[in-house]
Every structure is written in C-alpha cells, then in structure tokens.
Amino acid sequence: GGNVNKVINLTNLQATKLGKPTDYLDAFHDMESAVKYIKSQYAKAKIVIWGSSYSASLVIKLAGDNPTLINGVLAFSPGEYFDRSKTYIKDSARRRWIKADFAG
C-alpha cells in the first residue's frame, strides 16, 4: 500500500513513479518471483509461505498455482477479496491439497 501510520511505503512510491500498478493482486508476481529465486538458490529446501488477510489469499493462490515449488502454507483469514471471480482463490486452492471454505 501507500502510507500506513504516517510511514511511506517506498516500494509503492517507486512503483507509482514508474507507472506500475499497485493493487493488492499486483503483489502476486513479486511473491512468485521471490519464491522462485529462493528455490533456485536452495533447490533442496522445503518452502513454506504465509500470509494474513489479502496476503493469505495470495499465498493460497501461489501454492495452488505452483504445486512443485511450495511445500506448505499458513493462511490466516484468507478471503475472496479480488474482483476476478467469486472463486478466484478457491479455484487455486483446490488445485492442490487445500480444502477451501472461505467467508468473505
């Protein structure tokens, strides 16, 4: 996001200056790139990702869309927050091992 508690998010500021989108869903590709980089550096490592609220939804999507990359997920208060569809996150969750039952 932008400013929170009078603290400026420098990543958001730089992305805005470059004309890049800064919605919550836009963080997905950054998260995916970060996990792929970690996996390239530590090929045998087990990777667990986590999130809360919006980021919980994003980690579920990331794990569902990348089943060979991620070994575990901790998701606190995920929901269908994104306008893509009413089951955008659930659909990704069901591709994997996750039983998805969201309120939201």
Coordinates of N, CA and C in Angstrom, one line a residue:
G1 N 0.8 -1.2 0.0 CA 0.0 0.0 0.0 C 0.8 1.2 0.0
G2 N 0.2 2.3 0.2 CA 0.8 3.6 0.2 C 1.4 4.0 1.6
N3 N 0.7 4.9 2.2 CA 1.1 5.3 3.6 C 0.3 4.6 4.6
V4 N 1.0 4.1 5.7 CA 0.3 3.5 6.8 C 1.0 4.0 8.1
N5 N 0.2 4.5 9.0 CA 0.7 5.1 10.2 C 1.8 6.1 10.0
K6 N 1.6 7.0 9.0 CA 2.5 8.0 8.6 C 3.9 7.5 8.1
V7 N 3.9 6.3 7.7 CA 5.1 5.7 7.2 C 4.9 5.5 5.7
I8 N 5.8 6.0 4.9 CA 5.7 5.9 3.4 C 6.3 4.5 3.0
N9 N 5.5 3.8 2.2 CA 6.0 2.5 1.6 C 6.8 2.9 0.4
L10 N 8.1 2.7 0.5 CA 9.0 3.1 -0.6 C 8.8 2.3 -1.9
T11 N 8.5 1.0 -1.7 CA 8.2 0.2 -2.9 C 7.0 0.7 -3.6
N12 N 5.9 1.0 -2.9 CA 4.7 1.6 -3.5 C 5.1 2.9 -4.2
L13 N 5.8 3.8 -3.6 CA 6.2 5.1 -4.1 C 7.0 4.9 -5.4
Q14 N 7.9 4.0 -5.4 CA 8.7 3.8 -6.6 C 7.9 3.2 -7.8
A15 N 7.0 2.2 -7.4 CA 6.2 1.6 -8.5 C 5.2 2.7 -9.1
T16 N 4.7 3.6 -8.2 CA 3.8 4.6 -8.7 C 4.6 5.6 -9.6
K17 N 5.8 5.9 -9.2 CA 6.6 6.8 -10.1 C 6.9 6.2 -11.5
L18 N 7.0 4.9 -11.5 CA 7.2 4.2 -12.8 C 6.0 3.8 -13.5
G19 N 4.8 4.2 -13.0 CA 3.5 3.9 -13.6 C 3.1 2.5 -13.5
K20 N 3.6 1.8 -12.6 CA 3.3 0.4 -12.4 C 2.0 0.2 -11.5
P21 N 1.2 -0.8 -11.7 CA 0.0 -1.0 -10.9 C 0.4 -1.3 -9.4
T22 N -0.4 -0.9 -8.5 CA 0.0 -1.2 -7.0 C -1.2 -1.7 -6.3
D23 N -2.1 -2.4 -6.9 CA -3.2 -3.1 -6.2 C -2.7 -4.3 -5.5
Y24 N -3.5 -4.8 -4.5 CA -3.0 -6.0 -3.8 C -2.7 -7.2 -4.7
L25 N -3.5 -7.4 -5.7 CA -3.2 -8.5 -6.6 C -1.9 -8.4 -7.3
D26 N -1.5 -7.2 -7.5 CA -0.2 -6.9 -8.3 C 1.0 -7.5 -7.5
A27 N 0.8 -7.7 -6.2 CA 1.9 -8.3 -5.4 C 2.2 -9.7 -5.7
F28 N 1.2 -10.4 -6.3 CA 1.3 -11.8 -6.6 C 2.6 -12.1 -7.4
H29 N 2.9 -11.4 -8.4 CA 4.0 -11.7 -9.3 C 5.4 -11.5 -8.5
D30 N 5.4 -10.5 -7.7 CA 6.6 -10.2 -6.8 C 6.8 -11.4 -5.9
M31 N 5.7 -11.9 -5.3 CA 5.8 -13.0 -4.4 C 6.3 -14.3 -5.1
E32 N 5.7 -14.5 -6.3 CA 6.1 -15.7 -7.1 C 7.5 -15.6 -7.5
S33 N 8.0 -14.4 -7.9 CA 9.4 -14.3 -8.3 C 10.3 -14.5 -7.1
A34 N 10.0 -14.0 -5.9 CA 10.8 -14.2 -4.7 C 10.9 -15.7 -4.4
V35 N 9.8 -16.4 -4.4 CA 9.8 -17.8 -4.1 C 10.7 -18.6 -5.1
K36 N 10.5 -18.3 -6.4 CA 11.3 -18.9 -7.4 C 12.8 -18.6 -7.3
Y37 N 13.1 -17.4 -6.9 CA 14.5 -17.1 -6.7 C 15.1 -17.9 -5.5
I38 N 14.3 -18.0 -4.4 CA 14.8 -18.8 -3.2 C 15.0 -20.2 -3.6
K39 N 14.0 -20.8 -4.4 CA 14.2 -22.2 -4.8 C 15.4 -22.4 -5.7
S40 N 15.7 -21.4 -6.6 CA 16.9 -21.5 -7.4 C 18.2 -21.5 -6.6
Q41 N 18.2 -20.9 -5.5 CA 19.4 -20.8 -4.6 C 19.5 -22.0 -3.7
Y42 N 18.3 -22.5 -3.3 CA 18.3 -23.6 -2.3 C 17.3 -24.7 -2.9
A43 N 17.8 -25.4 -3.9 CA 16.9 -26.3 -4.6 C 16.3 -27.4 -3.8
K44 N 17.0 -27.8 -2.7 CA 16.5 -28.9 -1.9 C 15.7 -28.5 -0.7
A45 N 15.6 -27.2 -0.5 CA 14.9 -26.6 0.6 C 13.4 -26.8 0.5
K46 N 12.8 -27.0 1.6 CA 11.3 -27.0 1.7 C 10.9 -25.6 1.9
I47 N 9.9 -25.1 1.1 CA 9.5 -23.7 1.2 C 8.1 -23.7 1.8
V48 N 7.9 -22.9 2.8 CA 6.6 -22.6 3.4 C 6.4 -21.1 3.3
I49 N 5.2 -20.8 2.9 CA 4.9 -19.4 2.7 C 3.7 -19.1 3.6
W50 N 3.5 -17.8 4.0 CA 2.4 -17.5 4.9 C 1.9 -16.1 4.6
G51 N 0.7 -15.8 5.1 CA 0.1 -14.5 4.9 C -1.1 -14.4 5.8
S52 N -1.6 -13.1 5.9 CA -2.8 -12.8 6.7 C -3.6 -11.9 5.8
S53 N -4.9 -12.1 5.8 CA -5.9 -11.3 5.1 C -5.6 -11.4 3.6
Y54 N -5.4 -10.3 2.9 CA -5.1 -10.3 1.5 C -3.9 -11.2 1.1
S55 N -2.8 -11.1 1.9 CA -1.7 -11.9 1.6 C -1.9 -13.4 1.9
A56 N -2.8 -13.7 2.7 CA -3.2 -15.1 2.9 C -3.8 -15.7 1.7
S57 N -4.7 -14.9 1.1 CA -5.3 -15.3 -0.2 C -4.2 -15.4 -1.3
L58 N -3.3 -14.5 -1.3 CA -2.2 -14.6 -2.3 C -1.3 -15.8 -2.1
V59 N -1.0 -16.2 -0.9 CA -0.2 -17.4 -0.7 C -0.9 -18.7 -1.1
I60 N -2.2 -18.7 -0.8 CA -3.0 -19.9 -1.3 C -3.0 -20.0 -2.8
K61 N -3.2 -18.9 -3.5 CA -3.1 -18.9 -4.9 C -1.7 -19.3 -5.4
L62 N -0.7 -18.7 -4.8 CA 0.7 -19.0 -5.2 C 1.0 -20.5 -5.0
A63 N 0.6 -21.1 -3.9 CA 0.8 -22.6 -3.7 C 0.0 -23.4 -4.6
G64 N -1.3 -23.0 -4.9 CA -2.1 -23.8 -5.8 C -1.7 -23.7 -7.2
D65 N -1.1 -22.6 -7.6 CA -0.6 -22.4 -9.0 C 0.8 -23.0 -9.2
N66 N 1.5 -23.2 -8.1 CA 2.9 -23.7 -8.2 C 3.1 -24.9 -7.3
P67 N 2.4 -26.0 -7.6 CA 2.5 -27.2 -6.7 C 3.8 -27.8 -6.5
T68 N 4.8 -27.7 -7.4 CA 6.1 -28.3 -7.2 C 7.1 -27.3 -6.5
L69 N 6.6 -26.1 -6.3 CA 7.5 -25.1 -5.8 C 7.4 -24.9 -4.3
I70 N 6.2 -25.1 -3.8 CA 5.8 -24.7 -2.4 C 5.4 -26.0 -1.6
N71 N 6.0 -26.1 -0.4 CA 5.7 -27.3 0.4 C 4.6 -27.1 1.5
G72 N 4.4 -25.9 1.8 CA 3.4 -25.6 2.9 C 2.9 -24.2 2.9
V73 N 1.7 -24.0 3.5 CA 1.1 -22.7 3.5 C 0.5 -22.5 4.9
L74 N 0.7 -21.3 5.4 CA 0.0 -20.8 6.6 C -0.8 -19.6 6.2
A75 N -2.1 -19.7 6.3 CA -3.0 -18.6 5.8 C -4.0 -18.3 6.9
F76 N -3.9 -17.0 7.3 CA -4.7 -16.5 8.4 C -5.7 -15.5 7.8
S77 N -7.0 -15.9 7.9 CA -8.1 -15.0 7.5 C -8.1 -14.7 6.0
P78 N -7.9 -15.8 5.1 CA -8.0 -15.5 3.7 C -9.4 -15.3 3.3
G79 N -9.6 -14.7 2.1 CA -10.9 -14.5 1.6 C -10.9 -14.2 0.1
E80 N -12.0 -14.2 -0.5 CA -12.2 -13.9 -1.9 C -12.3 -12.4 -2.1
Y81 N -11.2 -11.7 -1.9 CA -11.2 -10.2 -1.9 C -11.0 -9.6 -3.3
F82 N -10.7 -10.5 -4.3 CA -10.3 -9.9 -5.6 C -11.5 -10.0 -6.6
D83 N -11.6 -9.1 -7.5 CA -12.7 -8.9 -8.4 C -12.7 -9.9 -9.6
R84 N -11.7 -10.7 -9.7 CA -11.6 -11.6 -10.8 C -12.8 -12.6 -10.9
S85 N -13.1 -13.2 -9.8 CA -14.3 -14.1 -9.8 C -14.6 -14.3 -8.3
K86 N -15.7 -14.9 -8.1 CA -16.1 -15.2 -6.7 C -15.3 -16.4 -6.1
T87 N -14.7 -17.2 -7.0 CA -13.9 -18.3 -6.5 C -12.5 -18.3 -7.0
Y88 N -11.9 -17.1 -7.2 CA -10.5 -17.0 -7.7 C -9.5 -17.7 -6.9
I89 N -9.6 -17.5 -5.6 CA -8.7 -18.1 -4.6 C -9.0 -19.6 -4.4
K90 N -10.3 -19.9 -4.2 CA -10.7 -21.3 -4.0 C -10.3 -22.2 -5.1
D91 N -10.4 -21.7 -6.4 CA -10.0 -22.5 -7.5 C -8.5 -22.9 -7.5
S92 N -7.7 -21.9 -7.1 CA -6.3 -22.2 -6.9 C -6.0 -23.2 -5.8
A93 N -6.7 -23.0 -4.7 CA -6.6 -23.9 -3.5 C -7.0 -25.3 -3.9
R94 N -8.0 -25.5 -4.6 CA -8.5 -26.8 -5.0 C -7.5 -27.6 -5.9
R95 N -6.6 -26.8 -6.6 CA -5.6 -27.5 -7.5 C -4.6 -28.3 -6.7
R96 N -4.6 -28.0 -5.4 CA -3.5 -28.6 -4.6 C -4.2 -29.4 -3.5
W97 N -3.7 -29.3 -2.3 CA -4.2 -30.2 -1.2 C -5.1 -29.4 -0.3
I98 N -5.4 -28.2 -0.5 CA -6.1 -27.4 0.4 C -7.6 -27.5 0.2
K99 N -8.3 -27.8 1.3 CA -9.8 -27.7 1.3 C -10.1 -26.3 1.6
A100 N -10.9 -25.7 0.7 CA -11.1 -24.2 0.8 C -12.6 -24.0 1.2
D101 N -12.7 -23.3 2.3 CA -14.0 -22.9 2.8 C -13.9 -21.5 3.4
F102 N -14.1 -20.5 2.6 CA -13.9 -19.1 3.0 C -15.1 -18.4 3.3
A103 N -15.0 -17.5 4.2 CA -16.1 -16.5 4.4 C -15.5 -15.2 3.9
G104 N -16.3 -14.5 3.2 CA -15.8 -13.2 2.7 C -16.3 -12.9 1.4

